[in-house]
Every structure is written in C-alpha cells, then in structure tokens.
N, CA, C and O atoms as a CHARMM CRD file, in Angstrom:
* protein
*
  316
    1    1 UNK  N     -6.18100 -32.77600 107.57800 PROA 1      0.00000
    2    1 UNK  CA    -7.49600 -33.38000 107.66700 PROA 1      0.00000
    3    1 UNK  C     -7.64900 -34.50700 106.65000 PROA 1      0.00000
    4    1 UNK  O     -8.12300 -35.59200 106.98600 PROA 1      0.00000
    5    2 UNK  N     -7.25000 -34.24900 105.41100 PROA 2      0.00000
    6    2 UNK  CA    -7.41700 -35.24400 104.34500 PROA 2      0.00000
    7    2 UNK  C     -6.75000 -36.56500 104.70400 PROA 2      0.00000
    8    2 UNK  O     -7.37200 -37.62500 104.61800 PROA 2      0.00000
    9    3 UNK  N     -5.48800 -36.50000 105.10600 PROA 3      0.00000
   10    3 UNK  CA    -4.73800 -37.71700 105.41300 PROA 3      0.00000
   11    3 UNK  C     -5.37100 -38.47800 106.56600 PROA 3      0.00000
   12    3 UNK  O     -5.51400 -39.69900 106.49100 PROA 3      0.00000
   13    4 UNK  N     -5.74600 -37.79500 107.61400 PROA 4      0.00000
   14    4 UNK  CA    -6.36200 -38.45800 108.76600 PROA 4      0.00000
   15    4 UNK  C     -7.68900 -39.09800 108.38700 PROA 4      0.00000
   16    4 UNK  O     -7.98200 -40.21500 108.81400 PROA 4      0.00000
   17    5 UNK  N     -8.49100 -38.40800 107.59300 PROA 5      0.00000
   18    5 UNK  CA    -9.79700 -38.94800 107.18200 PROA 5      0.00000
   19    5 UNK  C     -9.62100 -40.17000 106.29700 PROA 5      0.00000
   20    5 UNK  O    -10.32300 -41.16500 106.47400 PROA 5      0.00000
   21    6 UNK  N     -8.68300 -40.11100 105.33400 PROA 6      0.00000
   22    6 UNK  CA    -8.45700 -41.25300 104.45100 PROA 6      0.00000
   23    6 UNK  C     -7.92900 -42.46000 105.23400 PROA 6      0.00000
   24    6 UNK  O     -8.34800 -43.59100 104.98700 PROA 6      0.00000
   25    7 UNK  N     -7.02800 -42.22700 106.16000 PROA 7      0.00000
   26    7 UNK  CA    -6.52700 -43.32700 106.98600 PROA 7      0.00000
   27    7 UNK  C     -7.66600 -43.97800 107.75100 PROA 7      0.00000
   28    7 UNK  O     -7.71600 -45.20300 107.86900 PROA 7      0.00000
   29    8 UNK  N     -8.57200 -43.17700 108.26600 PROA 8      0.00000
   30    8 UNK  CA    -9.72700 -43.70400 108.98800 PROA 8      0.00000
   31    8 UNK  C    -10.61300 -44.54600 108.06900 PROA 8      0.00000
   32    8 UNK  O    -11.05000 -45.63300 108.44700 PROA 8      0.00000
   33    9 UNK  N    -10.87600 -44.03900 106.86200 PROA 9      0.00000
   34    9 UNK  CA   -11.70400 -44.78200 105.90600 PROA 9      0.00000
   35    9 UNK  C    -11.03800 -46.08600 105.48800 PROA 9      0.00000
   36    9 UNK  O    -11.70900 -47.10800 105.34800 PROA 9      0.00000
   37   10 UNK  N     -9.74100 -46.05800 105.28900 PROA 10     0.00000
   38   10 UNK  CA    -9.03000 -47.27300 104.90000 PROA 10     0.00000
   39   10 UNK  C     -9.04500 -48.30100 106.02100 PROA 10     0.00000
   40   10 UNK  O     -9.20600 -49.49400 105.76300 PROA 10     0.00000
   41   11 UNK  N     -8.88200 -47.86200 107.24100 PROA 11     0.00000
   42   11 UNK  CA    -8.93600 -48.77800 108.38300 PROA 11     0.00000
   43   11 UNK  C    -10.32000 -49.39100 108.53100 PROA 11     0.00000
   44   11 UNK  O    -10.45900 -50.51400 109.01700 PROA 11     0.00000
   45   12 UNK  N    -11.34000 -48.65700 108.11400 PROA 12     0.00000
   46   12 UNK  CA   -12.71600 -49.15100 108.18400 PROA 12     0.00000
   47   12 UNK  C    -13.07100 -50.06000 107.01100 PROA 12     0.00000
   48   12 UNK  O    -14.21100 -50.51200 106.90400 PROA 12     0.00000
   49   13 UNK  N    -12.10500 -50.33500 106.12600 PROA 13     0.00000
   50   13 UNK  CA   -12.33800 -51.27500 105.03600 PROA 13     0.00000
   51   13 UNK  C    -12.83000 -50.65000 103.74700 PROA 13     0.00000
   52   13 UNK  O    -13.49900 -51.32300 102.96200 PROA 13     0.00000
   53   14 UNK  N    -12.52500 -49.40000 103.50500 PROA 14     0.00000
   54   14 UNK  CA   -12.98400 -48.73800 102.28500 PROA 14     0.00000
   55   14 UNK  C    -12.55600 -49.50500 101.02900 PROA 14     0.00000
   56   14 UNK  O    -13.38200 -49.75400 100.15000 PROA 14     0.00000
   57   15 UNK  N    -11.30100 -49.87300 100.93700 PROA 15     0.00000
   58   15 UNK  CA   -10.79500 -50.53300  99.73200 PROA 15     0.00000
   59   15 UNK  C    -11.51500 -51.85400  99.45600 PROA 15     0.00000
   60   15 UNK  O    -11.74000 -52.19000  98.29400 PROA 15     0.00000
   61   16 UNK  N    -11.87700 -52.59700 100.47700 PROA 16     0.00000
   62   16 UNK  CA   -12.52500 -53.89400 100.27000 PROA 16     0.00000
   63   16 UNK  C    -13.96000 -53.76100  99.75800 PROA 16     0.00000
   64   16 UNK  O    -14.53800 -54.73600  99.27700 PROA 16     0.00000
   65   17 UNK  N    -14.52900 -52.58100  99.85600 PROA 17     0.00000
   66   17 UNK  CA   -15.89700 -52.36200  99.37500 PROA 17     0.00000
   67   17 UNK  C    -15.96800 -52.21700  97.86500 PROA 17     0.00000
   68   17 UNK  O    -17.05300 -52.27300  97.28500 PROA 17     0.00000
   69   18 UNK  N    -14.84600 -52.03500  97.23700 PROA 18     0.00000
   70   18 UNK  CA   -14.81200 -51.79200  95.80200 PROA 18     0.00000
   71   18 UNK  C    -14.08000 -52.91400  95.07500 PROA 18     0.00000
   72   18 UNK  O    -13.02700 -52.69200  94.47700 PROA 18     0.00000
   73   19 UNK  N    -14.63000 -54.09600  95.12900 PROA 19     0.00000
   74   19 UNK  CA   -14.04300 -55.24500  94.44000 PROA 19     0.00000
   75   19 UNK  C    -14.42000 -55.19100  92.96200 PROA 19     0.00000
   76   19 UNK  O    -15.44500 -54.61100  92.60400 PROA 19     0.00000
   77   20 UNK  N    -13.59700 -55.79500  92.10300 PROA 20     0.00000
   78   20 UNK  CA   -13.92200 -55.82000  90.67100 PROA 20     0.00000
   79   20 UNK  C    -15.30800 -56.39800  90.45800 PROA 20     0.00000
   80   20 UNK  O    -15.69100 -57.33400  91.16000 PROA 20     0.00000
   81   21 UNK  N    -16.05300 -55.88300  89.53400 PROA 21     0.00000
   82   21 UNK  CA   -15.69900 -54.94300  88.45500 PROA 21     0.00000
   83   21 UNK  C    -16.02300 -53.48700  88.78100 PROA 21     0.00000
   84   21 UNK  O    -16.33100 -52.71300  87.87500 PROA 21     0.00000
   85   22 UNK  N    -15.96100 -53.10900  90.02000 PROA 22     0.00000
   86   22 UNK  CA   -16.29100 -51.74000  90.42300 PROA 22     0.00000
   87   22 UNK  C    -15.31100 -50.73300  89.83400 PROA 22     0.00000
   88   22 UNK  O    -14.16000 -51.05600  89.53600 PROA 22     0.00000
   89   23 UNK  N    -15.79200 -49.52200  89.67600 PROA 23     0.00000
   90   23 UNK  CA   -14.96400 -48.39900  89.24600 PROA 23     0.00000
   91   23 UNK  C    -14.94600 -47.39100  90.38300 PROA 23     0.00000
   92   23 UNK  O    -15.99300 -47.02000  90.91400 PROA 23     0.00000
   93   24 UNK  N    -13.77000 -46.96000  90.74800 PROA 24     0.00000
   94   24 UNK  CA   -13.62000 -46.01300  91.84100 PROA 24     0.00000
   95   24 UNK  C    -12.78600 -44.83700  91.34000 PROA 24     0.00000
   96   24 UNK  O    -11.65800 -45.01900  90.88200 PROA 24     0.00000
   97   25 UNK  N    -13.33800 -43.64400  91.42900 PROA 25     0.00000
   98   25 UNK  CA   -12.62200 -42.42400  91.05200 PROA 25     0.00000
   99   25 UNK  C    -12.24300 -41.68900  92.31900 PROA 25     0.00000
  100   25 UNK  O    -13.08300 -41.44500  93.18500 PROA 25     0.00000
  101   26 UNK  N    -10.95800 -41.33500  92.42300 PROA 26     0.00000
  102   26 UNK  CA   -10.46600 -40.69900  93.63700 PROA 26     0.00000
  103   26 UNK  C     -9.64400 -39.46600  93.27600 PROA 26     0.00000
  104   26 UNK  O     -8.66300 -39.54900  92.53700 PROA 26     0.00000
  105   27 UNK  N    -10.05600 -38.34600  93.80100 PROA 27     0.00000
  106   27 UNK  CA    -9.26600 -37.13700  93.64100 PROA 27     0.00000
  107   27 UNK  C     -8.09300 -37.20500  94.62000 PROA 27     0.00000
  108   27 UNK  O     -8.26400 -37.59500  95.77500 PROA 27     0.00000
  109   28 UNK  N     -6.93100 -36.83300  94.16200 PROA 28     0.00000
  110   28 UNK  CA    -5.70200 -36.85000  94.95400 PROA 28     0.00000
  111   28 UNK  C     -5.33200 -38.26800  95.38400 PROA 28     0.00000
  112   28 UNK  O     -4.85900 -38.47300  96.50200 PROA 28     0.00000
  113   29 UNK  N     -5.54000 -39.22700  94.52200 PROA 29     0.00000
  114   29 UNK  CA    -5.24100 -40.62700  94.84100 PROA 29     0.00000
  115   29 UNK  C     -3.76100 -40.84900  95.14800 PROA 29     0.00000
  116   29 UNK  O     -3.40800 -41.80700  95.83700 PROA 29     0.00000
  117   30 UNK  N     -2.90200 -39.98000  94.64500 PROA 30     0.00000
  118   30 UNK  CA    -1.47000 -40.12700  94.91000 PROA 30     0.00000
  119   30 UNK  C     -1.13700 -39.97600  96.39200 PROA 30     0.00000
  120   30 UNK  O     -0.06000 -40.38200  96.82900 PROA 30     0.00000
  121   31 UNK  N     -2.03800 -39.40600  97.15500 PROA 31     0.00000
  122   31 UNK  CA    -1.79200 -39.22700  98.59400 PROA 31     0.00000
  123   31 UNK  C     -1.97900 -40.51400  99.39100 PROA 31     0.00000
  124   31 UNK  O     -1.55200 -40.60000 100.54200 PROA 31     0.00000
  125   32 UNK  N     -2.61800 -41.52000  98.77900 PROA 32     0.00000
  126   32 UNK  CA    -2.85100 -42.78800  99.49100 PROA 32     0.00000
  127   32 UNK  C     -2.51100 -43.97000  98.58600 PROA 32     0.00000
  128   32 UNK  O     -3.27900 -44.92800  98.50500 PROA 32     0.00000
  129   33 UNK  N     -1.37300 -43.90800  97.91200 PROA 33     0.00000
  130   33 UNK  CA    -0.98800 -44.94500  96.96100 PROA 33     0.00000
  131   33 UNK  C     -0.91600 -46.33100  97.57800 PROA 33     0.00000
  132   33 UNK  O     -1.18000 -47.32400  96.90000 PROA 33     0.00000
  133   34 UNK  N     -0.56700 -46.41200  98.83700 PROA 34     0.00000
  134   34 UNK  CA    -0.43400 -47.71900  99.48700 PROA 34     0.00000
  135   34 UNK  C     -1.76300 -48.46200  99.59900 PROA 34     0.00000
  136   34 UNK  O     -1.77000 -49.66100  99.87400 PROA 34     0.00000
  137   35 UNK  N     -2.87500 -47.78200  99.39500 PROA 35     0.00000
  138   35 UNK  CA    -4.19100 -48.40300  99.52800 PROA 35     0.00000
  139   35 UNK  C     -4.65200 -49.09100  98.24500 PROA 35     0.00000
  140   35 UNK  O     -5.56800 -49.91300  98.29300 PROA 35     0.00000
  141   36 UNK  N     -4.05300 -48.78300  97.11700 PROA 36     0.00000
  142   36 UNK  CA    -4.54800 -49.29300  95.83900 PROA 36     0.00000
  143   36 UNK  C     -3.94400 -50.63600  95.50200 PROA 36     0.00000
  144   36 UNK  O     -2.80800 -50.91700  95.88300 PROA 36     0.00000
  145   37 UNK  N     -4.68700 -51.47600  94.79000 PROA 37     0.00000
  146   37 UNK  CA    -4.15900 -52.77500  94.37700 PROA 37     0.00000
  147   37 UNK  C     -3.03200 -52.59600  93.35700 PROA 37     0.00000
  148   37 UNK  O     -2.98100 -51.59100  92.64900 PROA 37     0.00000
  149   38 UNK  N     -2.14000 -53.56800  93.29000 PROA 38     0.00000
  150   38 UNK  CA    -1.01800 -53.48500  92.35800 PROA 38     0.00000
  151   38 UNK  C     -1.50800 -53.47500  90.90900 PROA 38     0.00000
  152   38 UNK  O     -0.97300 -52.74400  90.07600 PROA 38     0.00000
  153   39 UNK  N     -2.51700 -54.28100  90.61300 PROA 39     0.00000
  154   39 UNK  CA    -3.07800 -54.34800  89.25600 PROA 39     0.00000
  155   39 UNK  C     -4.25500 -53.38200  89.18500 PROA 39     0.00000
  156   39 UNK  O     -5.35100 -53.67300  89.66500 PROA 39     0.00000
  157   40 UNK  N     -4.00300 -52.23100  88.57800 PROA 40     0.00000
  158   40 UNK  CA    -5.04600 -51.20900  88.49600 PROA 40     0.00000
  159   40 UNK  C     -4.85800 -50.38000  87.23700 PROA 40     0.00000
  160   40 UNK  O     -3.77600 -50.34900  86.65100 PROA 40     0.00000
  161   41 UNK  N     -5.90300 -49.72600  86.84200 PROA 41     0.00000
  162   41 UNK  CA    -5.87900 -48.82100  85.70700 PROA 41     0.00000
  163   41 UNK  C     -5.92300 -47.40100  86.25900 PROA 41     0.00000
  164   41 UNK  O     -6.92000 -46.97500  86.84300 PROA 41     0.00000
  165   42 UNK  N     -4.83900 -46.68600  86.06500 PROA 42     0.00000
  166   42 UNK  CA    -4.77800 -45.30600  86.53600 PROA 42     0.00000
  167   42 UNK  C     -5.14400 -44.37500  85.39000 PROA 42     0.00000
  168   42 UNK  O     -4.67500 -44.54100  84.26500 PROA 42     0.00000
  169   43 UNK  N     -5.98000 -43.40200  85.68700 PROA 43     0.00000
  170   43 UNK  CA    -6.39700 -42.41600  84.69600 PROA 43     0.00000
  171   43 UNK  C     -6.10800 -41.03700  85.27900 PROA 43     0.00000
  172   43 UNK  O     -6.61000 -40.67800  86.34400 PROA 43     0.00000
  173   44 UNK  N     -5.29600 -40.28100  84.56600 PROA 44     0.00000
  174   44 UNK  CA    -4.90600 -38.94700  85.00600 PROA 44     0.00000
  175   44 UNK  C     -5.55300 -37.92200  84.09800 PROA 44     0.00000
  176   44 UNK  O     -5.45000 -38.02200  82.87500 PROA 44     0.00000
  177   45 UNK  N     -6.21100 -36.94700  84.67500 PROA 45     0.00000
  178   45 UNK  CA    -6.85800 -35.86800  83.93900 PROA 45     0.00000
  179   45 UNK  C     -6.10800 -34.58200  84.25600 PROA 45     0.00000
  180   45 UNK  O     -6.03100 -34.16300  85.41100 PROA 45     0.00000
  181   46 UNK  N     -5.55700 -33.96000  83.21500 PROA 46     0.00000
  182   46 UNK  CA    -4.79300 -32.72400  83.37500 PROA 46     0.00000
  183   46 UNK  C     -5.42300 -31.60200  82.58100 PROA 46     0.00000
  184   46 UNK  O     -6.14500 -31.83200  81.61200 PROA 46     0.00000
  185   47 UNK  N     -5.13800 -30.38400  83.00700 PROA 47     0.00000
  186   47 UNK  CA    -5.55700 -29.21000  82.23900 PROA 47     0.00000
  187   47 UNK  C     -4.69500 -29.12700  80.98900 PROA 47     0.00000
  188   47 UNK  O     -3.50100 -29.42400  81.02100 PROA 47     0.00000
  189   48 UNK  N     -5.31400 -28.72300  79.89200 PROA 48     0.00000
  190   48 UNK  CA    -4.59800 -28.56500  78.64400 PROA 48     0.00000
  191   48 UNK  C     -4.14900 -27.13100  78.44300 PROA 48     0.00000
  192   48 UNK  O     -4.13300 -26.32800  79.37600 PROA 48     0.00000
  193   49 UNK  N     -3.78400 -26.82400  77.20200 PROA 49     0.00000
  194   49 UNK  CA    -3.27300 -25.49800  76.88200 PROA 49     0.00000
  195   49 UNK  C     -4.35900 -24.42000  77.00300 PROA 49     0.00000
  196   49 UNK  O     -4.10100 -23.32700  77.50700 PROA 49     0.00000
  197   50 UNK  N     -5.55500 -24.73100  76.54400 PROA 50     0.00000
  198   50 UNK  CA    -6.65500 -23.77300  76.61800 PROA 50     0.00000
  199   50 UNK  C     -7.44700 -23.93200  77.89500 PROA 50     0.00000
  200   50 UNK  O     -7.30300 -24.91800  78.61800 PROA 50     0.00000
  201   51 UNK  N     -8.28900 -22.94300  78.16300 PROA 51     0.00000
  202   51 UNK  CA    -9.07100 -22.94500  79.39900 PROA 51     0.00000
  203   51 UNK  C     -9.98000 -24.16700  79.52400 PROA 51     0.00000
  204   51 UNK  O    -10.19900 -24.66800  80.62700 PROA 51     0.00000
  205   52 UNK  N    -10.50300 -24.64200  78.40900 PROA 52     0.00000
  206   52 UNK  CA   -11.41200 -25.78800  78.44000 PROA 52     0.00000
  207   52 UNK  C    -10.77000 -27.07700  77.92100 PROA 52     0.00000
  208   52 UNK  O    -11.46000 -28.08500  77.77100 PROA 52     0.00000
  209   53 UNK  N     -9.48100 -27.06100  77.65100 PROA 53     0.00000
  210   53 UNK  CA    -8.77900 -28.25400  77.16000 PROA 53     0.00000
  211   53 UNK  C     -8.40300 -29.16000  78.32600 PROA 53     0.00000
  212   53 UNK  O     -8.02200 -28.69400  79.40000 PROA 53     0.00000
  213   54 UNK  N     -8.51800 -30.46400  78.09100 PROA 54     0.00000
  214   54 UNK  CA    -8.11800 -31.45400  79.09000 PROA 54     0.00000
  215   54 UNK  C     -7.34500 -32.56500  78.38400 PROA 54     0.00000
  216   54 UNK  O     -7.60500 -32.88500  77.22400 PROA 54     0.00000
  217   55 UNK  N     -6.39800 -33.13800  79.10100 PROA 55     0.00000
  218   55 UNK  CA    -5.62900 -34.26900  78.59800 PROA 55     0.00000
  219   55 UNK  C     -5.87900 -35.45000  79.51900 PROA 55     0.00000
  220   55 UNK  O     -5.73700 -35.33600  80.73600 PROA 55     0.00000
  221   56 UNK  N     -6.24900 -36.57900  78.94100 PROA 56     0.00000
  222   56 UNK  CA    -6.49000 -37.79700  79.70800 PROA 56     0.00000
  223   56 UNK  C     -5.37700 -38.78500  79.38100 PROA 56     0.00000
  224   56 UNK  O     -5.11200 -39.06800  78.21300 PROA 56     0.00000
  225   57 UNK  N     -4.72500 -39.31000  80.42200 PROA 57     0.00000
  226   57 UNK  CA    -3.67700 -40.30400  80.25900 PROA 57     0.00000
  227   57 UNK  C     -4.06900 -41.53900  81.05700 PROA 57     0.00000
  228   57 UNK  O     -4.36900 -41.44500  82.24700 PROA 57     0.00000
  229   58 UNK  N     -4.06600 -42.69700  80.40200 PROA 58     0.00000
  230   58 UNK  CA    -4.41000 -43.95400  81.07400 PROA 58     0.00000
  231   58 UNK  C     -3.17300 -44.84400  81.12200 PROA 58     0.00000
  232   58 UNK  O     -2.41900 -44.92800  80.15200 PROA 58     0.00000
  233   59 UNK  N     -2.97200 -45.50400  82.25700 PROA 59     0.00000
  234   59 UNK  CA    -1.80700 -46.36800  82.44900 PROA 59     0.00000
  235   59 UNK  C     -2.24000 -47.65300  83.14100 PROA 59     0.00000
  236   59 UNK  O     -2.84100 -47.62800  84.21500 PROA 59     0.00000
  237   60 UNK  N     -1.92500 -48.76700  82.50900 PROA 60     0.00000
  238   60 UNK  CA    -2.24200 -50.08200  83.07800 PROA 60     0.00000
  239   60 UNK  C     -1.08100 -50.54400  83.95700 PROA 60     0.00000
  240   60 UNK  O      0.08300 -50.43700  83.57200 PROA 60     0.00000
  241   61 UNK  N     -1.41100 -51.05600  85.13500 PROA 61     0.00000
  242   61 UNK  CA    -0.38800 -51.52500  86.07300 PROA 61     0.00000
  243   61 UNK  C     -0.64100 -52.97900  86.44900 PROA 61     0.00000
  244   61 UNK  O     -0.80100 -53.30900  87.62400 PROA 61     0.00000
  245   62 UNK  N     -0.67600 -53.83300  85.45000 PROA 62     0.00000
  246   62 UNK  CA    -0.89100 -55.25000  85.68900 PROA 62     0.00000
  247   62 UNK  C     -1.62300 -55.89000  84.52900 PROA 62     0.00000
  248   62 UNK  O     -2.11200 -55.18700  83.64400 PROA 62     0.00000
  249   63 UNK  N     -1.70900 -57.21300  84.51600 PROA 63     0.00000
  250   63 UNK  CA    -2.30800 -57.92600  83.37600 PROA 63     0.00000
  251   63 UNK  C     -3.80200 -57.66500  83.19600 PROA 63     0.00000
  252   63 UNK  O     -4.25300 -57.49200  82.06400 PROA 63     0.00000
  253   64 UNK  N     -4.56400 -57.63200  84.25300 PROA 64     0.00000
  254   64 UNK  CA    -5.99700 -57.39700  84.12300 PROA 64     0.00000
  255   64 UNK  C     -6.26300 -55.97100  83.65200 PROA 64     0.00000
  256   64 UNK  O     -7.09400 -55.75200  82.77000 PROA 64     0.00000
  257   65 UNK  N     -5.57400 -55.01700  84.22600 PROA 65     0.00000
  258   65 UNK  CA    -5.76500 -53.63000  83.80700 PROA 65     0.00000
  259   65 UNK  C     -5.26600 -53.41200  82.38400 PROA 65     0.00000
  260   65 UNK  O     -5.81400 -52.57400  81.66800 PROA 65     0.00000
  261   66 UNK  N     -4.24300 -54.14100  81.95700 PROA 66     0.00000
  262   66 UNK  CA    -3.75600 -54.03400  80.57100 PROA 66     0.00000
  263   66 UNK  C     -4.82700 -54.52700  79.60100 PROA 66     0.00000
  264   66 UNK  O     -5.02700 -53.93000  78.54300 PROA 66     0.00000
  265   67 UNK  N     -5.51200 -55.60500  79.95100 PROA 67     0.00000
  266   67 UNK  CA    -6.60800 -56.09900  79.09700 PROA 67     0.00000
  267   67 UNK  C     -7.73200 -55.05700  79.02000 PROA 67     0.00000
  268   67 UNK  O     -8.27800 -54.80800  77.94600 PROA 67     0.00000
  269   68 UNK  N     -8.06700 -54.46200  80.14900 PROA 68     0.00000
  270   68 UNK  CA    -9.11300 -53.42700  80.16200 PROA 68     0.00000
  271   68 UNK  C     -8.71700 -52.22500  79.30800 PROA 68     0.00000
  272   68 UNK  O     -9.54400 -51.68100  78.57600 PROA 68     0.00000
  273   69 UNK  N     -7.46700 -51.81500  79.40100 PROA 69     0.00000
  274   69 UNK  CA    -7.00300 -50.66500  78.63600 PROA 69     0.00000
  275   69 UNK  C     -7.01800 -50.96300  77.13800 PROA 69     0.00000
  276   69 UNK  O     -7.40300 -50.10600  76.34200 PROA 69     0.00000
  277   70 UNK  N     -6.60300 -52.16800  76.74800 PROA 70     0.00000
  278   70 UNK  CA    -6.65900 -52.54600  75.32600 PROA 70     0.00000
  279   70 UNK  C     -8.09700 -52.55200  74.81900 PROA 70     0.00000
  280   70 UNK  O     -8.37000 -52.06300  73.72300 PROA 70     0.00000
  281   71 UNK  N     -9.01300 -53.10000  75.60500 PROA 71     0.00000
  282   71 UNK  CA   -10.42800 -53.13800  75.20300 PROA 71     0.00000
  283   71 UNK  C    -10.98400 -51.72400  75.09000 PROA 71     0.00000
  284   71 UNK  O    -11.74700 -51.42900  74.17000 PROA 71     0.00000
  285   72 UNK  N    -10.61500 -50.86500  76.00100 PROA 72     0.00000
  286   72 UNK  CA   -11.06800 -49.47900  75.97300 PROA 72     0.00000
  287   72 UNK  C    -10.52600 -48.77000  74.73000 PROA 72     0.00000
  288   72 UNK  O    -11.24600 -48.02100  74.06900 PROA 72     0.00000
  289   73 UNK  N     -9.25100 -49.01300  74.41900 PROA 73     0.00000
  290   73 UNK  CA    -8.61500 -48.38500  73.26300 PROA 73     0.00000
  291   73 UNK  C     -9.28800 -48.81400  71.95500 PROA 73     0.00000
  292   73 UNK  O     -9.35600 -48.03300  71.00600 PROA 73     0.00000
  293   74 UNK  N     -9.77900 -50.03900  71.90700 PROA 74     0.00000
  294   74 UNK  CA   -10.44100 -50.54500  70.70100 PROA 74     0.00000
  295   74 UNK  C    -11.75900 -49.85200  70.42100 PROA 74     0.00000
  296   74 UNK  O    -12.16500 -49.74100  69.26400 PROA 74     0.00000
  297   75 UNK  N    -12.43300 -49.38500  71.45400 PROA 75     0.00000
  298   75 UNK  CA   -13.75400 -48.76200  71.25300 PROA 75     0.00000
  299   75 UNK  C    -13.73500 -47.23700  71.41500 PROA 75     0.00000
  300   75 UNK  O    -14.76200 -46.58100  71.24500 PROA 75     0.00000
  301   76 UNK  N    -12.56300 -46.67600  71.74600 PROA 76     0.00000
  302   76 UNK  CA   -12.47800 -45.24200  71.98600 PROA 76     0.00000
  303   76 UNK  C    -11.60100 -44.58100  70.92500 PROA 76     0.00000
  304   76 UNK  O    -10.41900 -44.90400  70.81000 PROA 76     0.00000
  305   77 UNK  N    -12.16400 -43.67200  70.15800 PROA 77     0.00000
  306   77 UNK  CA   -11.35000 -42.97700  69.16600 PROA 77     0.00000
  307   77 UNK  C    -10.35700 -42.02400  69.82900 PROA 77     0.00000
  308   77 UNK  O    -10.71300 -41.28100  70.74400 PROA 77     0.00000
  309   78 UNK  N     -9.13000 -42.05300  69.36800 PROA 78     0.00000
  310   78 UNK  CA    -8.11600 -41.13600  69.88800 PROA 78     0.00000
  311   78 UNK  C     -7.72200 -40.16400  68.76800 PROA 78     0.00000
  312   78 UNK  O     -7.62800 -40.54900  67.60300 PROA 78     0.00000
  313   79 UNK  N     -7.49600 -38.91000  69.13900 PROA 79     0.00000
  314   79 UNK  CA    -7.10700 -37.92600  68.11500 PROA 79     0.00000
  315   79 UNK  C     -5.71700 -38.19000  67.57300 PROA 79     0.00000
  316   79 UNK  O     -5.24200 -37.45500  66.70700 PROA 79     0.00000
C-alpha cells in the first residue's frame, strides 16, 4: 500500500509542492529516494541506548544543504 500510494502522490506532483525554503519531514523516506532532490539535508532520528534516548544525525548532500547544516551547527549546541 505504501509504495503504491507514494507513487500516486509523486505522479500528482507532490515533490514540486515543496520548493525551497520549505521543510518536508517524511517517515520512511528511504523507500522513495528517487523522489528527493540531489541537494538536500537528510536528518535521521534513531533510538538511543535508553528508552527515551534519541540520536539525531544530519547529512548535507550538496552545496546549499551544506550551508544550511553549517548555519544550524553554529546555533545548535552539541553534546
């Protein structure tokens, strides 16, 4: 169901509705990688060691997303 529904949404122009500077959060985005722009900021949220622990990993995939990630890093404290 998921794959068929996402294919339908993509054919209907879903990706074009979210032009910069929009933010789009997608659960299971790895299932439709071909739909995402080459220059993007990927953010992965994983469960940590404890029940309430979470790990956030951000990865820039292009020059614009690299600038966004650097700007974010400047204002976000990291442990």
